[in-house]
XYZ file of C-alpha atoms in Angstrom:
516
model
C -4.469 28.124 -20.059
C -7.203 25.793 -21.228
C -8.351 22.827 -19.154
C -9.925 19.752 -20.731
C -12.065 16.771 -19.871
C -11.033 13.320 -21.037
C -13.542 13.477 -23.899
C -12.286 16.877 -25.026
C -8.715 15.581 -24.995
C -9.684 12.613 -27.148
C -11.345 15.011 -29.584
C -8.175 17.130 -29.729
C -6.135 14.029 -30.497
C -8.605 13.069 -33.230
C -8.369 16.542 -34.776
C -4.586 16.378 -34.539
C -4.572 13.146 -36.526
C -6.784 14.782 -39.160
C -4.239 17.611 -39.277
C -1.442 15.128 -39.967
C -0.074 14.460 -36.467
C -0.241 10.723 -35.792
C -1.008 9.083 -32.464
C 2.457 7.546 -32.601
C 4.038 10.992 -32.867
C 1.949 12.350 -30.002
C 3.032 9.362 -27.900
C 6.684 9.859 -28.821
C 6.508 13.522 -27.808
C 4.649 12.675 -24.614
C 7.180 10.048 -23.560
C 10.070 12.396 -24.243
C 8.421 15.100 -22.112
C 7.846 12.626 -19.271
C 11.483 11.548 -19.393
C 12.651 15.164 -19.314
C 10.444 15.991 -16.336
C 11.659 12.883 -14.513
C 15.238 14.030 -15.048
C 14.345 17.503 -13.752
C 12.745 16.022 -10.659
C 15.768 13.856 -9.881
C 18.325 16.522 -10.731
C 20.630 13.933 -12.313
C 20.314 10.523 -13.952
C 23.771 9.307 -12.971
C 23.455 6.283 -10.657
C 19.680 6.754 -10.534
C 17.314 3.777 -10.662
C 13.914 4.447 -12.208
C 10.925 2.112 -12.289
C 8.277 2.651 -14.950
C 4.839 1.223 -14.158
C 3.134 0.771 -17.530
C -0.533 0.066 -18.092
C -1.997 -1.620 -21.181
C -3.209 1.546 -22.935
C -1.735 4.697 -24.454
C -0.665 5.975 -21.038
C 1.467 2.859 -20.678
C 2.835 3.519 -24.158
C 3.915 6.979 -23.038
C 5.682 5.307 -20.134
C 7.518 2.908 -22.440
C 8.780 5.788 -24.557
C 9.938 7.563 -21.381
C 11.745 4.397 -20.252
C 13.643 4.255 -23.545
C 14.793 7.885 -23.310
C 15.793 7.601 -19.650
C 17.810 4.474 -20.413
C 19.520 6.142 -23.380
C 20.439 9.101 -21.163
C 22.198 6.857 -18.640
C 19.655 5.953 -15.973
C 19.166 2.418 -14.711
C 15.600 1.616 -15.823
C 13.155 -1.221 -15.173
C 9.646 -1.588 -16.619
C 6.809 -3.305 -14.776
C 3.794 -4.082 -16.958
C 0.208 -4.375 -15.833
C -0.199 -6.672 -18.837
C 2.517 -8.129 -21.076
C 2.678 -6.408 -24.463
C 3.332 -8.164 -27.751
C 6.354 -7.774 -29.993
C 4.125 -5.941 -32.481
C 4.036 -3.002 -30.053
C 6.746 -0.719 -31.436
C 7.443 1.056 -28.146
C 7.692 -2.205 -26.226
C 9.939 -3.623 -28.943
C 12.351 -0.686 -28.459
C 12.483 -1.460 -24.740
C 13.266 -5.118 -25.443
C 15.955 -4.225 -28.013
C 17.743 -2.184 -25.326
C 17.539 -5.138 -22.932
C 15.798 -2.976 -20.366
C 14.610 -5.360 -17.632
C 10.854 -5.954 -17.793
C 8.344 -7.954 -15.810
C 4.583 -8.347 -15.950
C 1.993 -8.955 -13.256
C 0.939 -12.301 -14.744
C 4.528 -13.559 -14.387
C 4.926 -12.202 -10.851
C 1.936 -13.510 -8.868
C 3.422 -12.619 -5.487
C 4.652 -9.241 -6.831
C 8.114 -10.003 -5.495
C 9.855 -8.525 -8.513
C 7.789 -5.359 -8.135
C 8.705 -5.162 -4.453
C 12.398 -5.576 -5.251
C 12.386 -2.879 -7.915
C 10.400 -0.490 -5.750
C 12.839 -1.003 -2.903
C 15.770 0.140 -4.995
C 14.186 2.934 -7.046
C 14.877 6.639 -6.764
C 11.847 7.463 -8.926
C 8.695 5.736 -10.122
C 6.901 6.779 -13.293
C 3.166 6.110 -12.885
C 1.953 5.349 -16.415
C -0.753 2.885 -15.412
C -4.026 4.562 -16.388
C -3.890 8.281 -17.189
C -7.299 9.403 -18.420
C -8.446 5.781 -18.552
C -10.142 6.194 -15.186
C -13.101 4.072 -16.322
C -10.975 0.990 -15.644
C -11.844 -0.128 -12.097
C -9.038 0.006 -9.562
C -9.195 -3.628 -8.542
C -7.377 -6.907 -8.949
C -3.758 -6.654 -10.065
C -3.939 -2.888 -10.479
C -5.087 -2.496 -6.885
C -2.239 -4.692 -5.656
C 0.317 -2.668 -7.609
C -1.000 0.552 -6.076
C -0.869 -0.943 -2.579
C 2.812 -1.766 -3.090
C 3.440 1.704 -4.491
C 1.800 3.305 -1.462
C 3.930 1.219 0.884
C 7.043 2.400 -0.962
C 5.785 6.003 -0.733
C 5.519 5.686 3.039
C 8.996 4.327 3.719
C 11.698 6.598 5.259
C 13.434 7.306 1.918
C 10.603 7.074 -0.610
C 11.036 7.267 -4.384
C 9.772 10.348 -6.154
C 6.576 9.576 -8.044
C 6.029 11.138 -11.462
C 2.492 10.678 -12.780
C 1.860 10.611 -16.516
C -1.143 12.845 -17.264
C -2.926 11.901 -14.006
C -2.057 9.957 -10.875
C -3.692 6.556 -11.240
C -7.142 6.670 -9.653
C -7.808 10.393 -10.124
C -10.837 11.086 -12.313
C -9.853 13.387 -15.179
C -13.216 15.155 -15.217
C -14.281 15.503 -11.582
C -11.147 15.152 -9.462
C -12.709 12.227 -7.603
C -10.068 9.943 -6.114
C -10.029 6.192 -5.633
C -9.072 5.152 -2.076
C -5.966 3.416 -3.455
C -4.638 6.469 -5.294
C -1.054 7.320 -4.388
C -0.014 10.955 -4.147
C 2.445 12.037 -6.836
C 5.302 14.467 -6.404
C 4.686 15.789 -9.905
C 2.210 15.213 -12.701
C 3.217 15.700 -16.324
C 0.034 16.993 -17.998
C 0.184 15.961 -21.638
C -1.054 18.476 -24.202
C -3.440 20.293 -21.875
C -4.035 19.799 -18.155
C -7.076 17.766 -17.209
C -9.769 19.353 -15.087
C -9.381 16.770 -12.314
C -5.864 18.015 -11.562
C -7.270 21.326 -10.326
C -10.317 20.124 -8.405
C -10.181 18.741 -4.886
C -9.478 16.068 -3.906
C -7.627 15.317 -7.165
C -5.439 18.407 -6.886
C -4.193 17.170 -3.525
C -2.765 14.038 -5.199
C -1.289 15.668 -8.291
C 1.743 17.325 -6.721
C 3.345 19.935 -8.962
C 1.494 19.964 -12.283
C 3.725 20.546 -15.297
C 1.851 20.985 -18.598
C 3.914 19.962 -21.637
C 3.437 20.317 -25.384
C 3.092 17.039 -27.275
C 2.513 18.296 -30.806
C -1.185 19.198 -30.912
C -1.444 21.832 -33.664
C -1.877 25.405 -32.497
C -5.408 26.735 -32.491
C -7.246 23.445 -32.054
C -8.076 24.349 -28.459
C -9.562 27.772 -29.189
C -13.171 26.646 -28.870
C -12.658 24.944 -25.518
C -14.762 26.726 -22.892
C -12.765 26.182 -19.684
C -9.825 28.365 -18.655
C -7.454 27.865 -15.772
C -6.909 31.352 -14.405
C -3.236 32.186 -14.789
C -1.087 35.253 -14.240
C -0.849 35.886 -17.966
C -4.607 35.556 -18.566
C -5.436 37.962 -15.748
C -2.684 40.409 -16.740
C -4.050 40.505 -20.279
C -7.563 41.310 -19.007
C -6.857 43.849 -16.282
C -8.344 47.282 -17.064
C -5.965 49.833 -18.538
C -4.634 52.674 -16.389
C -3.881 55.537 -18.796
C -1.547 58.328 -17.694
C -4.112 61.052 -18.433
C -6.856 59.440 -16.359
C -9.026 61.036 -13.700
C -11.273 59.402 -11.135
C -14.138 59.363 -13.605
C -12.042 57.244 -15.943
C -12.127 54.346 -13.515
C -15.817 54.306 -12.745
C -18.077 54.682 -9.742
C -19.258 51.838 -7.486
C -22.399 51.979 -5.361
C -22.183 49.475 -2.496
C -25.600 48.817 -0.966
C -25.752 46.863 2.255
C -25.160 46.732 5.958
C -27.388 46.804 9.000
C -27.125 47.551 12.687
C -26.024 43.944 13.242
C -23.531 43.748 10.347
C -21.519 46.933 10.096
C -18.205 45.622 8.774
C -19.446 43.961 5.585
C -19.981 47.238 3.737
C -16.582 48.513 4.825
C -14.812 45.424 3.490
C -16.714 45.489 0.191
C -16.365 49.238 -0.354
C -12.669 49.260 0.497
C -12.064 46.285 -1.823
C -13.787 48.095 -4.700
C -11.489 51.063 -4.149
C -8.393 48.874 -3.780
C -9.339 47.156 -7.050
C -8.995 50.521 -8.764
C -12.481 52.086 -8.892
C -12.356 55.872 -9.099
C -15.118 56.523 -6.561
C -16.967 54.333 -4.085
C -20.248 55.254 -2.401
C -21.757 53.329 0.486
C -25.557 53.307 0.525
C -26.342 52.320 4.106
C -28.292 52.938 7.277
C -27.081 55.445 9.931
C -25.392 52.843 12.160
C -23.206 51.666 9.281
C -22.426 55.183 8.101
C -21.290 56.207 11.583
C -18.924 53.246 11.786
C -17.505 53.723 8.292
C -17.028 57.472 8.186
C -13.778 57.431 10.136
C -12.420 54.150 8.745
C -13.048 54.931 5.080
C -12.782 58.692 4.586
C -12.277 58.226 0.826
C -15.841 56.974 0.389
C -18.979 59.018 -0.067
C -22.331 58.037 1.431
C -25.936 57.667 0.372
C -27.972 57.669 3.607
C -30.832 55.179 3.783
C -33.599 54.943 6.355
C -33.899 51.851 8.523
C -36.559 49.763 10.193
C -35.539 47.513 13.094
C -31.916 47.871 11.996
C -32.562 46.885 8.355
C -33.001 49.081 5.273
C -36.543 50.245 4.637
C -37.969 48.669 1.449
C -39.070 52.096 0.229
C -35.427 53.171 0.083
C -35.070 51.049 -3.049
C -36.347 54.111 -4.894
C -33.496 56.190 -3.452
C -30.983 53.624 -4.659
C -32.511 53.371 -8.117
C -32.573 57.146 -8.536
C -28.887 57.254 -7.666
C -27.850 54.148 -9.644
C -27.970 55.881 -13.017
C -24.896 57.867 -11.978
C -22.825 54.764 -11.195
C -20.849 52.289 -13.275
C -21.616 49.242 -11.099
C -23.753 48.292 -8.108
C -22.982 45.784 -5.357
C -26.013 44.581 -3.428
C -26.188 42.395 -0.374
C -23.269 42.498 2.105
C -24.573 42.652 5.661
C -28.233 43.306 4.797
C -29.579 40.563 7.107
C -32.453 38.252 6.210
C -35.062 40.528 7.752
C -38.222 40.549 5.624
C -37.788 44.299 5.084
C -34.264 43.744 3.734
C -35.504 40.994 1.412
C -38.233 43.244 0.015
C -35.639 45.969 -0.484
C -33.397 43.598 -2.468
C -36.184 42.630 -4.858
C -37.297 46.205 -5.470
C -33.755 47.491 -5.978
C -32.373 44.663 -8.104
C -35.366 44.129 -10.383
C -35.704 47.869 -10.980
C -32.045 48.432 -11.824
C -31.516 49.983 -15.268
C -29.999 47.725 -17.920
C -26.889 49.865 -18.287
C -25.770 49.364 -14.655
C -24.202 45.927 -14.040
C -24.785 44.396 -10.618
C -22.983 42.075 -8.220
C -25.302 40.237 -5.822
C -23.750 38.711 -2.733
C -24.566 37.384 0.732
C -28.035 38.383 1.944
C -28.872 39.601 -1.537
C -28.599 35.961 -2.603
C -30.624 34.778 0.358
C -33.433 37.103 -0.727
C -33.287 35.701 -4.277
C -33.446 32.138 -2.948
C -36.883 33.001 -1.584
C -38.056 34.565 -4.845
C -39.645 32.283 -7.432
C -38.148 32.711 -10.907
C -35.991 35.639 -9.809
C -33.684 35.322 -12.813
C -36.524 36.134 -15.213
C -36.835 39.570 -13.633
C -33.217 40.704 -14.011
C -32.770 43.666 -16.335
C -29.072 44.426 -15.927
C -25.966 42.237 -16.437
C -25.585 40.389 -13.149
C -22.840 38.538 -11.291
C -23.922 36.312 -8.394
C -21.302 35.174 -5.887
C -22.669 32.296 -3.766
C -20.753 30.060 -1.435
C -21.861 26.382 -1.567
C -24.577 26.857 1.058
C -26.061 29.839 -0.764
C -25.820 27.983 -4.067
C -27.703 25.055 -2.578
C -30.479 27.370 -1.411
C -30.683 29.079 -4.808
C -30.996 25.716 -6.563
C -33.089 23.925 -3.964
C -30.553 21.110 -3.584
C -28.103 19.945 -0.927
C -24.620 21.302 -0.373
C -23.313 17.803 -1.132
C -24.951 17.921 -4.554
C -23.385 21.293 -5.268
C -19.936 20.150 -4.175
C -20.236 16.839 -6.009
C -19.688 18.540 -9.381
C -18.978 22.206 -8.829
C -18.128 23.028 -12.422
C -21.245 21.484 -13.923
C -23.406 23.039 -11.207
C -22.058 26.534 -11.874
C -22.211 26.232 -15.657
C -25.780 24.939 -15.699
C -26.899 27.644 -13.270
C -25.227 30.389 -15.314
C -26.992 29.214 -18.467
C -30.363 28.989 -16.737
C -30.104 32.285 -14.866
C -28.442 34.179 -17.734
C -26.000 35.542 -15.173
C -22.324 35.095 -14.365
C -21.954 32.677 -11.447
C -19.019 32.759 -9.043
C -19.212 29.542 -7.015
C -16.856 30.247 -4.149
C -14.678 27.759 -2.296
C -11.464 25.875 -2.970
C -10.746 26.325 -6.702
C -13.545 28.868 -7.155
C -15.528 28.417 -10.386
C -16.599 31.320 -12.606
C -19.242 30.464 -15.225
C -20.843 32.615 -17.925
C -24.234 32.192 -19.604
C -22.542 31.598 -22.980
C -20.827 28.422 -21.746
C -17.427 29.836 -20.867
C -15.964 28.968 -17.483
C -12.812 29.641 -15.508
C -11.269 27.823 -12.575
C -9.126 29.362 -9.861
C -5.848 27.520 -9.264
C -5.944 28.379 -5.549
C -7.273 26.480 -2.527
C -6.440 28.375 0.636
C -7.767 27.634 4.146
C -6.603 31.068 5.295
C -9.557 32.509 3.342
C -12.068 30.455 5.326
C -12.933 33.339 7.621
C -15.760 35.858 7.910
C -15.705 38.777 5.512
C -13.507 37.407 2.748
C -16.574 37.031 0.541
C -17.348 40.725 0.999
C -13.827 41.530 -0.184
C -14.305 39.351 -3.257
C -17.651 40.927 -4.128
C -16.185 44.412 -3.790
C -13.207 43.493 -5.949
C -15.483 42.239 -8.736
C -17.628 45.375 -8.510
C -14.543 47.571 -8.700
C -13.414 45.840 -11.890
C -16.914 46.049 -13.384
C -16.894 49.787 -12.750
C -13.659 50.081 -14.734
C -15.365 48.644 -17.797
C -14.551 44.953 -17.709
C -17.380 42.718 -18.973
C -19.069 40.667 -16.209
C -17.270 37.367 -16.901
C -13.840 38.979 -17.150
C -14.476 41.146 -14.081
C -15.547 38.109 -12.077
C -12.627 35.953 -13.254
C -10.025 38.658 -12.621
C -11.611 39.446 -9.257
C -11.459 35.806 -8.208
C -7.784 35.581 -9.147
C -6.782 38.872 -7.475
C -8.650 37.957 -4.299
C -7.081 34.487 -4.161
C -3.583 35.761 -4.984
C -3.929 38.346 -2.205
C -4.933 35.471 0.051
C -1.776 33.582 -0.903
C 0.339 36.588 0.108
C -1.455 36.781 3.446
C -1.071 33.031 3.957
C 2.645 33.187 3.233
C 3.049 35.849 5.897
C 0.612 34.692 8.577
C -0.021 31.005 7.915
C -3.237 29.045 7.459
C -5.022 30.354 10.562
C -5.613 33.758 12.086
C -5.806 35.870 8.939
C -8.602 38.456 8.796
C -10.573 39.559 5.766
C -9.160 43.053 6.173
C -5.646 41.664 5.704
C -6.501 41.102 2.037
C -7.247 44.751 1.309
C -3.710 46.217 1.105
C -2.563 43.137 -0.810
C -4.985 43.672 -3.721
C -3.099 46.603 -5.295
C 0.209 44.848 -4.635
C -0.981 41.807 -6.569
C -2.083 44.028 -9.476
C 1.234 45.879 -9.433
C 3.092 42.573 -9.556
C 0.927 41.321 -12.440
C 1.358 44.471 -14.492
C 5.128 44.299 -13.970
C 5.064 40.931 -15.744
């Protein structure tokens, strides 16, 4: 499913008008959809009192249309206007013709009418701003939101249905005004806005329900941002033909580990296998091999010499000689930041043949952060998987700058580095050099534990080995990893889950997806 910024949505509406769909028709369809979703949220309209808060723009117009439909269907409806509309406004005129009670802020200086209607309402439709976030939340608007918040906090609060966006949520960044009131549901008109799926905005959106409003099919095809959904991932998972053998599903070479970090290679290698790779080889030092041999008997091993617990730089030649026989390489988990390990990363990654795609994670990224112009030396298709701290080091900026606009940060880095970027965290971002991007719908504190990044990197490598292009492998890997995390969270809760708990869930998630 495509996600849009406010500017992209305006462009879609402009193209729709050129295609013969008027703004009035889009508004009519939007208001009808809002009314239907309000009905769904209440379960019935009989004896239900609904307050529509209508702003002065198109979002308010959508609210007026919704008020008309809800009234016609039998609800008791009131409309509170941020600014009184004229009789030349067709949607307002329809409200007046039905004698639906209305009031405006300028006629209610103490907001007593608003207070009275809020007190008796079962639902409130927030149609104040929508994508018009540029309007400052101050003055009368701020006072209305304060009253709405007070109503939200009472013992029997009304359900709040936001039209397109909860008022105060930025459509493009997910930034939230301090006065924003959390919605129970948001009716996303046409296409969902990016801010609904980015923290903190996603926390205020409630259940997001995208609805069609009449935008002609195909107009969104050139939009670059996807929300990762079950159907998108199912359509991109690698095929599993009946006549396959282990060679059909590729070979992954996982390079990493050290005497101090033994488990990282296990988690990554096991994830690659659980993601469906036909064969997984761990290229590691003796201490790691000894620990893995019993826990992962399905893997094969490429022994590497060590120095002070880290891989000898000269062993890069061993890895490169072997790499030609593999479908994908994962470099970095558990390597440490020892200078020997960093030299090894540079020699191995920059010498990798162009036909072997690579995933670089963890200490592989830390080595790149200390390498000037590292992206100019890449020869093979590369996926980098930084968490915000690693991304900040790679870019030479602060974590706050990275987190301030995660999507833009990832997309600009992908274009500059000519690599697929997986910026991990709540609502992980996947960005491709060609401008495409995908956003994970998941934010899960259960995944905030050591080793989950190794599982993600291994999952992506396993999908690469099965022939998926780097962007698709990264996007599918992010979704599978997060969906496995949701299963673990549902069973164990937000705390106490281990990275290894994700491993058996990966094939279960894929089975569920393939079943439809």
